[in-house]
Short mmCIF file of C-alpha atoms in Angstrom, two decimals:
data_model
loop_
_atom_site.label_atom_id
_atom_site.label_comp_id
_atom_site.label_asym_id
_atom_site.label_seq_id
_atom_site.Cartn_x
_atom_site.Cartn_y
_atom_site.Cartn_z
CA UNK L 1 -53.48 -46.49 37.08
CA UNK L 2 -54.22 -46.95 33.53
CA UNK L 3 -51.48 -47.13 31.35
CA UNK L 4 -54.10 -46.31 27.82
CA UNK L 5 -56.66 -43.57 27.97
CA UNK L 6 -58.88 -42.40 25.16
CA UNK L 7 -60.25 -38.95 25.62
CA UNK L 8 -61.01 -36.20 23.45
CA UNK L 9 -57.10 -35.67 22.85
CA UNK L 10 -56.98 -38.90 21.00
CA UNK L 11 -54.46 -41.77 22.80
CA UNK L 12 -52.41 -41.29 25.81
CA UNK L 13 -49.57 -43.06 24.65
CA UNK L 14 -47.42 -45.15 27.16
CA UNK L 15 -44.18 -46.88 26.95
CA UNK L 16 -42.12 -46.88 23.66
CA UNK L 17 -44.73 -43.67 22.64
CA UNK L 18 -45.08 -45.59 18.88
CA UNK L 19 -47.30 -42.96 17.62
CA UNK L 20 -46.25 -39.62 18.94
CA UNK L 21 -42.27 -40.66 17.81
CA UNK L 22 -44.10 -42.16 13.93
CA UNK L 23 -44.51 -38.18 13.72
CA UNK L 24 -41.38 -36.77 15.22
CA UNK L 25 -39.59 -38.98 12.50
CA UNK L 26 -42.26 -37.36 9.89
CA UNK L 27 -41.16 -33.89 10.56
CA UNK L 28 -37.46 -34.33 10.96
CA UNK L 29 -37.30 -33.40 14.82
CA UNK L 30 -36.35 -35.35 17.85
CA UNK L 31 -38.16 -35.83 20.79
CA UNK L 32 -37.11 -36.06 24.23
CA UNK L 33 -37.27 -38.98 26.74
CA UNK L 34 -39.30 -41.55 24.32
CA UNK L 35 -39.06 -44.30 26.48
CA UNK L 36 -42.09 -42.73 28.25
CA UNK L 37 -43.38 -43.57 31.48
CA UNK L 38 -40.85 -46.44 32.13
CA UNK L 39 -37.58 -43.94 32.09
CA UNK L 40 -35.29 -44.19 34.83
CA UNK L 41 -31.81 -44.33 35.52
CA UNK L 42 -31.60 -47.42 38.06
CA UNK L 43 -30.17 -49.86 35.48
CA UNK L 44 -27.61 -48.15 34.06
CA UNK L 45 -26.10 -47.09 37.49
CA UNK L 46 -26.59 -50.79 38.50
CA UNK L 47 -24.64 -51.69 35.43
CA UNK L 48 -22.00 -49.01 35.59
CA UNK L 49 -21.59 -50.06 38.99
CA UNK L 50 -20.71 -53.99 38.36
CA UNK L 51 -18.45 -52.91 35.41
CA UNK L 52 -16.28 -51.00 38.00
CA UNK L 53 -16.64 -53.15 40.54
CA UNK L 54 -14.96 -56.31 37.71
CA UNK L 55 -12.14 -53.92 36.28
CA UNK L 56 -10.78 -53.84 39.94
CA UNK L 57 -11.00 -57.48 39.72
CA UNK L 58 -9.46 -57.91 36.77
CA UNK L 59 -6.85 -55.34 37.91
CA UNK L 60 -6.12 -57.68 40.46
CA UNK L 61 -6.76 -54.79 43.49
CA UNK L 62 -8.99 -57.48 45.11
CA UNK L 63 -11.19 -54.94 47.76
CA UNK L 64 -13.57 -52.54 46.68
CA UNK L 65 -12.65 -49.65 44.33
CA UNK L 66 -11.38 -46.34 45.54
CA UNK L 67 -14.56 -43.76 44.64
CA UNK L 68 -13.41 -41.62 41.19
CA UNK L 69 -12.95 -37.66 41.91
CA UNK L 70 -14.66 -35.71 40.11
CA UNK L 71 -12.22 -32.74 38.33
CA UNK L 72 -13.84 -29.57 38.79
CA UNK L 73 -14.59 -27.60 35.40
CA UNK L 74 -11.82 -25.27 33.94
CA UNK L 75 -12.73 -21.58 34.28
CA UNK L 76 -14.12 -20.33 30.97
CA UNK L 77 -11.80 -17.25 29.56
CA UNK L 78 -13.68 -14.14 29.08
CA UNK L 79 -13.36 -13.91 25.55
CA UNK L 80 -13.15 -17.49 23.18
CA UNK L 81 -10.12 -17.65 20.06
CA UNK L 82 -10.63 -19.03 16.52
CA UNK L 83 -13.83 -21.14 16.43
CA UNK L 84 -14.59 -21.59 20.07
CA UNK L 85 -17.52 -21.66 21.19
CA UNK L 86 -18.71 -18.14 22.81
CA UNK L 87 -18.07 -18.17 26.49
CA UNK L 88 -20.62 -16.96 28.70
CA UNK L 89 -19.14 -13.40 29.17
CA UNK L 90 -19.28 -13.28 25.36
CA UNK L 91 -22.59 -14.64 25.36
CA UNK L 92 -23.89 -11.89 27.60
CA UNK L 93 -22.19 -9.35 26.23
CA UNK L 94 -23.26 -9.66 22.51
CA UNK L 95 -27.00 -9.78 24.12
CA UNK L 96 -26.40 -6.08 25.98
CA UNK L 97 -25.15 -4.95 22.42
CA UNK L 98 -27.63 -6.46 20.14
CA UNK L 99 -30.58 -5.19 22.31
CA UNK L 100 -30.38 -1.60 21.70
CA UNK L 101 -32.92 1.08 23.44
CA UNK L 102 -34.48 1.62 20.04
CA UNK L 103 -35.31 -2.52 19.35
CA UNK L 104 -36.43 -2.87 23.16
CA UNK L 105 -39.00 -0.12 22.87
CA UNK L 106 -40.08 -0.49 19.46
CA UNK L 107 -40.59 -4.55 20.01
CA UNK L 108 -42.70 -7.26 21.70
CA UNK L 109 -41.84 -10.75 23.25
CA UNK L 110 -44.34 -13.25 23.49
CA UNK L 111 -45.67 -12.55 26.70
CA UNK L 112 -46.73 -8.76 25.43
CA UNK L 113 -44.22 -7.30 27.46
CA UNK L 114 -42.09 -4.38 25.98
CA UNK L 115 -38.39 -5.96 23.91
CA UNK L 116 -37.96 -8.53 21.44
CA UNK L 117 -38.26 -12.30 22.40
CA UNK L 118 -34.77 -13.72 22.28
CA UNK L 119 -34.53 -16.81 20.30
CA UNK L 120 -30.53 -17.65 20.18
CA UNK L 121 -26.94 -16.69 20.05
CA UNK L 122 -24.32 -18.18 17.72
CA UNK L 123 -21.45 -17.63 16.49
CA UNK L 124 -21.23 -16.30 13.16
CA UNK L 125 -19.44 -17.67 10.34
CA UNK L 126 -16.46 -15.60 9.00
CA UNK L 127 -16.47 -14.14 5.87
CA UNK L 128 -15.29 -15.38 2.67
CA UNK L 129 -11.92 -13.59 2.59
CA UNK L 130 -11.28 -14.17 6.32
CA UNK L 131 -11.19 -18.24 6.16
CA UNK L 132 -7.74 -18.75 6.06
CA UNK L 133 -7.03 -15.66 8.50
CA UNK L 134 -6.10 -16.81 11.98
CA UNK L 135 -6.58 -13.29 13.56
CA UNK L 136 -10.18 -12.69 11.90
CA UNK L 137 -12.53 -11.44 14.04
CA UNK L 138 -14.87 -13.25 16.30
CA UNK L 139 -18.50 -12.28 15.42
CA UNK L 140 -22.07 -13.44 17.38
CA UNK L 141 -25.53 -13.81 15.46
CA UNK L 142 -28.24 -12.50 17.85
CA UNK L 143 -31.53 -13.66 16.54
CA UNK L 144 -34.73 -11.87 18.56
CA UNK L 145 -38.59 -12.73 16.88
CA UNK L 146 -40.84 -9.04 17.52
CA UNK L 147 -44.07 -10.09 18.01
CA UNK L 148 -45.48 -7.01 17.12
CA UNK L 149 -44.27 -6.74 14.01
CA UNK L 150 -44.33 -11.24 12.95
CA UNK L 151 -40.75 -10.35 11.97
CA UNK L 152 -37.13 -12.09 12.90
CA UNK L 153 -34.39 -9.52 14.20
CA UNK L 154 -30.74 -10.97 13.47
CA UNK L 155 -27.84 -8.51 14.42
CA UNK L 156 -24.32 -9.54 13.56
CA UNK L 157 -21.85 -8.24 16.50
CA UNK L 158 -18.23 -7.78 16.25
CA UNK L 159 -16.91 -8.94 19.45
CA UNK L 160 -13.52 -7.04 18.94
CA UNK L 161 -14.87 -3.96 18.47
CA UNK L 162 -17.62 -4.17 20.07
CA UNK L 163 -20.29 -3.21 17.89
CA UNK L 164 -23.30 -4.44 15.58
CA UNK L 165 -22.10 -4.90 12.08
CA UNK L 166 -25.28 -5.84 10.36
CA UNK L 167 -28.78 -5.82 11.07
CA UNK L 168 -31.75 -7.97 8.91
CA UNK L 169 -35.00 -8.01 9.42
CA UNK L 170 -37.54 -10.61 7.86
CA UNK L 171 -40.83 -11.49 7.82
CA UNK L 172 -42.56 -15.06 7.02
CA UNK L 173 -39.15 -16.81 8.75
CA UNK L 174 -40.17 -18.96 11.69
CA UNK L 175 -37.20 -20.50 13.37
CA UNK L 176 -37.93 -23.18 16.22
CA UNK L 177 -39.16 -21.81 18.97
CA UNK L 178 -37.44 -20.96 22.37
CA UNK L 179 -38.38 -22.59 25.71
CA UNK L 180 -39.92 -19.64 27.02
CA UNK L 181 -41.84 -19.65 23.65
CA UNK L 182 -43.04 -23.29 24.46
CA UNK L 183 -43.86 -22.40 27.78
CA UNK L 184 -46.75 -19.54 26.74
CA UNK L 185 -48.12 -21.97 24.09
CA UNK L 186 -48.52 -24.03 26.64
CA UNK L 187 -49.82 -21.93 29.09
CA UNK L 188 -52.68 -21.22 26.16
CA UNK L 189 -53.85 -24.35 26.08
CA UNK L 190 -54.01 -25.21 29.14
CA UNK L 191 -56.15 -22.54 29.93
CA UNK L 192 -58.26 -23.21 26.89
CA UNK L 193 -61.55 -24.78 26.62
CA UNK L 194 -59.92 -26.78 23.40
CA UNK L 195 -57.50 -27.94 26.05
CA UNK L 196 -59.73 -29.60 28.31
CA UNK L 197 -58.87 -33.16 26.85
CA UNK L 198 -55.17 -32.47 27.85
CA UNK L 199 -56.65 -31.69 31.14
CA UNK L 200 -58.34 -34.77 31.03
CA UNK L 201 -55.71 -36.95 29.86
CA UNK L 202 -52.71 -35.40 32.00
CA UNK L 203 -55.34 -35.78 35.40
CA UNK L 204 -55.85 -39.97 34.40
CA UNK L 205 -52.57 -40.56 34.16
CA UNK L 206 -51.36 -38.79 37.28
CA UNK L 207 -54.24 -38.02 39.59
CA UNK L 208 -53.21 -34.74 39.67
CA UNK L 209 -54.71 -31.48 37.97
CA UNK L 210 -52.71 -29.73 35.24
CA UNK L 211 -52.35 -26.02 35.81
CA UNK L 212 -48.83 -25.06 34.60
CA UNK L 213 -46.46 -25.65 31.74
CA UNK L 214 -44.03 -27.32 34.65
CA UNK L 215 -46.01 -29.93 35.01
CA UNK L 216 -45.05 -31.13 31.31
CA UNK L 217 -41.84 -32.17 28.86
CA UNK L 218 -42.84 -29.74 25.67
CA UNK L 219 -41.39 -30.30 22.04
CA UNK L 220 -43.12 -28.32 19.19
CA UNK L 221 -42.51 -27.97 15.62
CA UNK L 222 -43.87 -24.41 13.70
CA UNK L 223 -47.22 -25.03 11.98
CA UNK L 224 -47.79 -23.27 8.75
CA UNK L 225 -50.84 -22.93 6.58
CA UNK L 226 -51.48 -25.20 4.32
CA UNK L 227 -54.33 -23.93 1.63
CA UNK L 228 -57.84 -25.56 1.67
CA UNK L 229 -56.47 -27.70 4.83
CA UNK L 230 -56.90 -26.05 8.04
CA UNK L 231 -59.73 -23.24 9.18
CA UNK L 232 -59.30 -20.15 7.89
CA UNK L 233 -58.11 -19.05 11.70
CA UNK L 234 -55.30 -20.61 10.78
CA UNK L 235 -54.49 -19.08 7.37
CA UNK L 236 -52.20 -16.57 9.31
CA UNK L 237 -50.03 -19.19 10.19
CA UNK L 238 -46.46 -18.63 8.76
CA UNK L 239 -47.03 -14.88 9.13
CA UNK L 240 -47.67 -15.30 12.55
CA UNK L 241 -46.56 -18.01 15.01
CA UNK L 242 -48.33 -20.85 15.24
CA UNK L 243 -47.21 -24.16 16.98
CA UNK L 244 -48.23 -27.42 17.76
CA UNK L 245 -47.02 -29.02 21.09
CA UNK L 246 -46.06 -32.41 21.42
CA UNK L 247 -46.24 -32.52 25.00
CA UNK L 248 -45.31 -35.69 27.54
CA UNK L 249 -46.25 -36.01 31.76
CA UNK L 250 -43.16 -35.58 33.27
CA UNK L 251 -41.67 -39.16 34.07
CA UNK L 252 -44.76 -40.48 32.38
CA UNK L 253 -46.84 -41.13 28.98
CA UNK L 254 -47.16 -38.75 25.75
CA UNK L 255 -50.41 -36.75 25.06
CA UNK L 256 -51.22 -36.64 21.81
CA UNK L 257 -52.41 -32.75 20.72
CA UNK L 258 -51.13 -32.33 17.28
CA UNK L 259 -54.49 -31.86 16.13
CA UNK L 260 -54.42 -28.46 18.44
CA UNK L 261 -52.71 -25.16 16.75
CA UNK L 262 -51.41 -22.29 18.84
CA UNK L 263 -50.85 -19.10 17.22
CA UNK L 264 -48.82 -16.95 19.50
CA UNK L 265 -49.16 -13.78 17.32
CA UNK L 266 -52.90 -13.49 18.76
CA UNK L 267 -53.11 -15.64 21.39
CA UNK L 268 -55.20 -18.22 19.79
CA UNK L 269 -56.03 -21.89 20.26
CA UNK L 270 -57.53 -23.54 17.04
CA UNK L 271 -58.36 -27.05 15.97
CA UNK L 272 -56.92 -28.24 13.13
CA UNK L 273 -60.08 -29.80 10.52
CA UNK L 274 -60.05 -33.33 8.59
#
């Protein structure tokens, strides 16, 4: 199999993936698996099994070394103290609360489907006067994009009492996107005439057709517009959604697609000009 391919997508790039990580550094974000189509995990079991295998030597135990056991995980407390991180009943529970009837029927997630597209839970910092307070109040951001409105939903919840404390709303924010986000741009190019290089690239380095999102390792960073630099398709782009994928073969090389843009507001695949 090749290990270089030159389609319409620009390079298929193999091993250390020089280029595609060049622009990961560029935009501040951090890529996933760049050793490329070489990963795997043989050598550093090999080695972690000869450095066991001398500390019983050195221990003087002579035979082989008594396999370690493997603790299982403590059970996670329903509700988290202080600065904890939120436990997965909290986590759930500040999700039912946040999503109220009204939000679910007035919003859109990125498939089109009815509710908000959840983006991320975290826990909220206290306030100013509670810093020193042992006893304050544990509180959960919810953060939910409405893709029928291009707006961010972030509700503050109270997890001692239970309810939503604040609620903002804002427009032009684009936080990084959420797997499921990924997934659909994804699924848009792929089924795109602009993604037929992909198609191209992903079948000569596997031999296999691309059909689904599964069949890739997606990063993306948000694309905005940039005036006098892009087609005007793409002057939407910080009111709406827009991504670019930096997608990799699973176990194998990088494509290179930056010069695609996927605006998830309208379902859109464009190519970037110049």
């Amino acid at each position: 199999m090749r290990t270089t391919v030159r389609r319409h997508l620009g390079k298929v790039v193999a091993g250390t993936a020089l280029a595609v990580a060049a622009t990961a550094v560029m935009v501040g974000i951090t890529l996933p698996g760049t050793a490329g189509a070489d990963d795997t995990g043989g050598t550093g079991a090999g080695q972690s099994a000869g450095q066991t295998t001398g500390q019983g030597a050195a221990d003087g135990q002579g035979g082989a070394v008594a396999p370690g056991v493997v603790e299982e995980a403590p059970s996670e407390g329903q509700k988290g103290t202080g600065r904890d991180p939120l436990t997965d009943d909290e986590l759930k529970r500040v999700e039912r609360i946040a999503l109220s009837r009204q939000l679910f029927n007035a919003a859109q997630d990125v498939d089109g489907d009815r509710g908000p597209q959840r983006l991320g839970v975290d826990l909220a910092a206290p306030e100013a006067d509670e810093l020193d307070d042992p006893k304050a109040p544990r509180r959960a951001d919810v953060t939910f994009y409405d893709y029928k409105n291009d707006s961010v939903v972030t509700k503050t919840v109270n997890l001692d009492t239970g309810k939503v404390e604040n609620t903002a709303t804002q427009t032009g924010v684009q936080p990084p996107l959420s797997s499921a986000e990924q997934d659909e741009a994804a699924r848009l190019l792929i089924a795109d005439p602009l993604g037929a290089g992909l198609r191209a690239d992903y079948q000569d380095a596997t031999g296999s057709k691309l059909t689904s999102p599964d069949q890739l390792q997606l990063a993306s960073m948000i694309y905005r517009a940039v005036p006098g630099a892009q087609p005007a398709a793409l002057d939407a782009c910080g009111k709406h959604r827009c991504v670019r994928l930096l997608p990799k073969v699973k176990n194998g090389p990088w494509i290179d697609a930056r010069s695609l843009v996927i605006d998830l507001s309208s379902g859109k695949v464009v190519k970037l000009t110049g």
